[in-house]
Each structure stands twice: as C-alpha cells, then as structure tokens.
Tab-separated table of C-alpha atoms in Angstrom:
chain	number	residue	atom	x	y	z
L	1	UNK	CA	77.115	-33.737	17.033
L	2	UNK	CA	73.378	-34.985	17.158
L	3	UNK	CA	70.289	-34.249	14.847
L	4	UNK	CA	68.210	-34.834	17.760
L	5	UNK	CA	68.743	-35.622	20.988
L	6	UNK	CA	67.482	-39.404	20.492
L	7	UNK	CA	68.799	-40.152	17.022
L	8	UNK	CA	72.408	-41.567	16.013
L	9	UNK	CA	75.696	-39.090	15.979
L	10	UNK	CA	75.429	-37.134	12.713
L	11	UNK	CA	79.012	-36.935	10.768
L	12	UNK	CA	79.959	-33.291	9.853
L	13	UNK	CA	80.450	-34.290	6.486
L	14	UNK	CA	76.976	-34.410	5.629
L	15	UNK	CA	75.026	-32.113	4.107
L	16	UNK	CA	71.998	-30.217	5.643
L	17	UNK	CA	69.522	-31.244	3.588
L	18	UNK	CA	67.013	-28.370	5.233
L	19	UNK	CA	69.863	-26.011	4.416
L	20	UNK	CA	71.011	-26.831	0.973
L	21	UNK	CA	67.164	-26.628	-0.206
L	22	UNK	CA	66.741	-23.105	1.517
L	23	UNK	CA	69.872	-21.725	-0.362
L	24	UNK	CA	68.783	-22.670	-3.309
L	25	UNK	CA	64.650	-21.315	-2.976
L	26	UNK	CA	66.313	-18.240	-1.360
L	27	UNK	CA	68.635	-18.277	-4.087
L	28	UNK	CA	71.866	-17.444	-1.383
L	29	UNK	CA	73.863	-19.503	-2.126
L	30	UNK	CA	76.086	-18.785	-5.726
L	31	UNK	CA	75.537	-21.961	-6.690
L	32	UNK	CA	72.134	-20.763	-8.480
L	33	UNK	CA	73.339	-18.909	-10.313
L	34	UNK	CA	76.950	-20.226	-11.485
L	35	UNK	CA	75.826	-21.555	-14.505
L	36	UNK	CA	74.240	-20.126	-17.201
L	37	UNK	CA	72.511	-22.875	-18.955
L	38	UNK	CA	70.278	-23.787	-15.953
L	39	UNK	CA	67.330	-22.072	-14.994
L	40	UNK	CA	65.589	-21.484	-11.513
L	41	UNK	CA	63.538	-24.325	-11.471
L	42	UNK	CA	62.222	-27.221	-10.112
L	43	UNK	CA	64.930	-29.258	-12.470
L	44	UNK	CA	67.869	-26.526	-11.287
L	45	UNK	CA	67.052	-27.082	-7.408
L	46	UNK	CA	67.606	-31.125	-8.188
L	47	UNK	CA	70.587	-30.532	-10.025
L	48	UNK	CA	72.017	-28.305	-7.555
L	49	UNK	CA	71.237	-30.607	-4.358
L	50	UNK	CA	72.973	-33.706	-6.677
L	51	UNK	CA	75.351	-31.584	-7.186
L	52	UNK	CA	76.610	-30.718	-3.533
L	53	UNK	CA	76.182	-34.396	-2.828
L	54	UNK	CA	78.353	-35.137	-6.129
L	55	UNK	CA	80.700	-32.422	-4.832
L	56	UNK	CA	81.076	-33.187	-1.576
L	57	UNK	CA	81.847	-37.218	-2.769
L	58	UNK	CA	84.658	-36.177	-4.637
L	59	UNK	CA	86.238	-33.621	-1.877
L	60	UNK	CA	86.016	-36.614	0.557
L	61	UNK	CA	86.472	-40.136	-1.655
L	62	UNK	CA	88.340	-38.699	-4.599
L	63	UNK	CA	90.823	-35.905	-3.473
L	64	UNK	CA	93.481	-35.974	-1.010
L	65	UNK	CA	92.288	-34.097	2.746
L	66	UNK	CA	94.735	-31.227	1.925
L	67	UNK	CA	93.093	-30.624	-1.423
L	68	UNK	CA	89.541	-30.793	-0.396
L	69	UNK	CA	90.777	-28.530	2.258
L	70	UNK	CA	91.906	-25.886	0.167
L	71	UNK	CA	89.238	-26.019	-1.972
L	72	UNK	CA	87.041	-25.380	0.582
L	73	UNK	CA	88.979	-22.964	1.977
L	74	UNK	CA	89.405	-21.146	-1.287
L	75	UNK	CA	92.998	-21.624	-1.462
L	76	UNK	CA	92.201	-23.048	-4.918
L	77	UNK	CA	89.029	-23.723	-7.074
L	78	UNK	CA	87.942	-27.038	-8.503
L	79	UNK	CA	85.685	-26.430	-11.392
L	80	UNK	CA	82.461	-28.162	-11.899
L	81	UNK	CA	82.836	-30.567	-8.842
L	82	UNK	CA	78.935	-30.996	-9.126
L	83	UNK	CA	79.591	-33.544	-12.086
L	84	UNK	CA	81.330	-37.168	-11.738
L	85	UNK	CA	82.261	-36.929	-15.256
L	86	UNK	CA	84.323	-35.114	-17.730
L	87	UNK	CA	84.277	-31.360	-18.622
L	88	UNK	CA	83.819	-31.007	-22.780
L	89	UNK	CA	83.169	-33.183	-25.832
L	90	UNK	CA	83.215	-32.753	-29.285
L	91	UNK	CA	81.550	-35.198	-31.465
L	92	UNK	CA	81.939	-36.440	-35.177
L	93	UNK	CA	79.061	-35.482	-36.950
L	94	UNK	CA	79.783	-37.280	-39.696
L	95	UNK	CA	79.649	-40.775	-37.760
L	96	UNK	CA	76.447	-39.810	-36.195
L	97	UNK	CA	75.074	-39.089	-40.238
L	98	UNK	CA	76.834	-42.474	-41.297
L	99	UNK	CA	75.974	-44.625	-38.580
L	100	UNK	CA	73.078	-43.195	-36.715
L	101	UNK	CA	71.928	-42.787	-33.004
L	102	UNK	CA	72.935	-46.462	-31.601
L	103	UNK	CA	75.349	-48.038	-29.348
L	104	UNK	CA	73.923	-48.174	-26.053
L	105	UNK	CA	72.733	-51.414	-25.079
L	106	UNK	CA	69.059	-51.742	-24.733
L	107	UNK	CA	67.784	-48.375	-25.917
L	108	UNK	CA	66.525	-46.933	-28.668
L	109	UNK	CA	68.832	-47.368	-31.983
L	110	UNK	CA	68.156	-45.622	-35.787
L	111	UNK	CA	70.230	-46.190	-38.061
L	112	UNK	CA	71.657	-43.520	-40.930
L	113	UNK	CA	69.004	-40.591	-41.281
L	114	UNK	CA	67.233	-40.598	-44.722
L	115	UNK	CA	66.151	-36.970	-44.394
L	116	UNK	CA	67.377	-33.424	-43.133
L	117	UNK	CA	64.450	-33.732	-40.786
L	118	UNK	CA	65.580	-37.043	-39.494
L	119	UNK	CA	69.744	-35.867	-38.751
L	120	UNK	CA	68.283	-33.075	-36.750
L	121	UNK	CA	66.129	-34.837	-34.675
L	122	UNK	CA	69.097	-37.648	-34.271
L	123	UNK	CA	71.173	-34.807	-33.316
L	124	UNK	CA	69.137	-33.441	-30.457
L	125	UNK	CA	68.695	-36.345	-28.928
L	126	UNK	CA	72.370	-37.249	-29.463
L	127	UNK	CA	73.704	-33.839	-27.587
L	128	UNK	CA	70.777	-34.135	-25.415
L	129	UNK	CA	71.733	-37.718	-24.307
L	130	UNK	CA	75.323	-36.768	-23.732
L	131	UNK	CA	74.800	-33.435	-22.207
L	132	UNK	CA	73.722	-35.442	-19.120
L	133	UNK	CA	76.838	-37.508	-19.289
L	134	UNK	CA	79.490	-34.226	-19.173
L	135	UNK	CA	79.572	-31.189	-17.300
L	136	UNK	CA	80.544	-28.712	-20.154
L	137	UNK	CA	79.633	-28.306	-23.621
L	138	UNK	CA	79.010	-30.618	-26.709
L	139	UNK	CA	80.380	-29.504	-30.293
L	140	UNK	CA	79.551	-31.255	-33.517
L	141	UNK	CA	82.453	-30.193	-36.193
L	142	UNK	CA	81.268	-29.314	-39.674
L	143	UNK	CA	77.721	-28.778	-38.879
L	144	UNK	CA	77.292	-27.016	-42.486
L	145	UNK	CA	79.136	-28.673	-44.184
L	146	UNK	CA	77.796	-32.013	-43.616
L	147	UNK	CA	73.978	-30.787	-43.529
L	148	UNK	CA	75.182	-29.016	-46.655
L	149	UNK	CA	73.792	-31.613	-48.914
L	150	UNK	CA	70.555	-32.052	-47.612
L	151	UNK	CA	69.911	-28.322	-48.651
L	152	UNK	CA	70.496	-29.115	-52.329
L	153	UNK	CA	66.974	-31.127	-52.217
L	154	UNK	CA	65.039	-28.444	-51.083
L	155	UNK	CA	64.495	-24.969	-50.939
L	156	UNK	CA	66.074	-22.382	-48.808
L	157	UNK	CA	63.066	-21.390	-46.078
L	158	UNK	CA	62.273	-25.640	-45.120
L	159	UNK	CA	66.288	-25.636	-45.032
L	160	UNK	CA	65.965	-22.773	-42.725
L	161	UNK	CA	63.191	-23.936	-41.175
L	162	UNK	CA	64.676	-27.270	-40.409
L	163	UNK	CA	68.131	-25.959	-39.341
L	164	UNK	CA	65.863	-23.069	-36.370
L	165	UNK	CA	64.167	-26.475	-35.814
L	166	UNK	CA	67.478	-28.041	-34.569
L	167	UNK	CA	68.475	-24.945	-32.517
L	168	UNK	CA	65.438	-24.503	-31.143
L	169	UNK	CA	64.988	-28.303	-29.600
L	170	UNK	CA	69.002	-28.159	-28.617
L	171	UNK	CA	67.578	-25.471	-26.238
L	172	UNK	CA	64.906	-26.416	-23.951
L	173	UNK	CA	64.103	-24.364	-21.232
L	174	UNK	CA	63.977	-25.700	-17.794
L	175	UNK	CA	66.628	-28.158	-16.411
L	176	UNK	CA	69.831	-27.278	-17.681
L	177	UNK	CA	70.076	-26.435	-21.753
L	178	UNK	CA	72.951	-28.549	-23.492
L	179	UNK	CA	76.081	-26.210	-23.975
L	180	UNK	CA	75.810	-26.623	-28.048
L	181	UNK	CA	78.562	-25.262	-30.288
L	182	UNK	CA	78.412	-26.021	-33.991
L	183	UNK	CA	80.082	-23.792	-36.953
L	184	UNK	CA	77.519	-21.039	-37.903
L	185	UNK	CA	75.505	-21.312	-41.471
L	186	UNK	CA	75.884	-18.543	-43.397
C-alpha cells in the first residue's frame, strides 16, 4: 500500500489523518458524540484525533492480536481506549483542605486554604488537573461536610454564592468538562 506513488510503503495500521479529521467535522463517526462531557469543538476534534492514535497504540502495543481483533470486530468492547490511563478517582477532600494543592515537582504549590474562597478555587484546579490524567470521573467525599465549617463564618447567600462558584468553574465549556461528583448540600 502507497500514499503516493513516489513516497515510502504506508503500514495499514495507521490512521488516515484526512479521514479521522473529516469524521469528526462531519460528525460520522460515533466517536463525537460518545461522551457527554465534551463538546463539538476545536478542543473535542483534538481530543478525539489523540484519542484514535491513543486507541489504536493500545490495540497494537498493549493487547494481544486476538483481542484487538475482536475489539475491532465488535466481538467485545474496550471502554475508553482513547485514554492511556485509568478509568475513575475519588479523592480525599480532607487532605486537599489539610495539606493543600502541592506535590508535583516544579509547579505551582499552596499550602492549606485560609478561606472558603481559597478551598474552592484549590479544588477546581485540583479536579481540573486530574481530570486530564483519567478517563472517567473525579469524586471528592464529604464535600459538605468538610466545607461545612467555613459556612459558620458567614452568611448563607456568599456561602451559596461561593459553593455555585465552585460548580460553575468545575464546568467549563469547551474541551471536555471534568466528570465531578461530590455529595449534594442541602
């Protein structure tokens, strides 16, 4: 198989770049629309053209021929193929509120928040650091119970406020939107 008829043999294995970038503007293939946390965007189409590459890398390095086979066969599905990395997390909030955002070497570090406004921002960037890192969602246990006494400082609407604040910035639009699951305020 040739790309051209003066360049190198092509292996089958690769994908058609031409192709894969089509599907996606044309939105035919399902891929588009598989997951519900990314958008149609400029972010989704690189995410989805990593993704086949990311896929394809473990049907062909990590799996054995007969199961890359089959999944591509459909004899059996492999979920989220399009990330190297694990599926779920969930995540002590009460470490991130004791220790702070830190432990990556070289980046940005804060240590314990001081103020409601402060955990919320260290959580966004926490979930949205690590939503990158894993192909399903992030979960902080005890969300209320551990904000819980930051609300007896202040009054209920800046608790609110601060607390929509949190949601709000845990879902930005374009790219893909971390997969967020906390325990509900009443």
């Amino acid at each position: 198989m040739f790309a051209h008829a003066t360049s190198h043999p092509v292996d089958p294995a690769l994908l058609n770049i031409s192709a894969t970038v089509g599907e996606y503007l044309h939105r035919s293939d399902w891929r588009v629309n598989a997951n519900a946390n990314q958008g149609y965007s400029l972010g989704g189409l690189i995410l989805n053209t990593a993704g086949k590459v990311i896929a394809n890398y473990w049907l062909n390095e990590v799996y054995t021929p007969e199961i890359g086979q089959a999944h591509r066969e459909a004899d059996l599905h492999i979920h989220d193929l399009d990330m190297l990395s694990g599926y779920c997390a969930g995540w002590s909030l009460r470490t991130l509120l004791h220790e702070g955002l830190n432990g990556v070497p070289g980046k940005v570090e804060a240590g314990p928040p001081r103020h409601l406004s402060s955990a919320i921002g260290q959580m966004v960037n926490f979930l949205g650091t690590l939503q990158n890192e894993w192909a399903g969602a992030q979960a902080f246990s005890s969300f209320d119970t551990y904000l819980a006494p930051a609300y007896s400082g202040e009054r209920e609407h800046p608790y609110r406020l601060k607390v929509n604040t949190f949601f709000l910035n845990a879902s930005p639009t374009g790219v893909c939107t971390p997969g967020v699951h906390v325990q509900s305020i009443s």
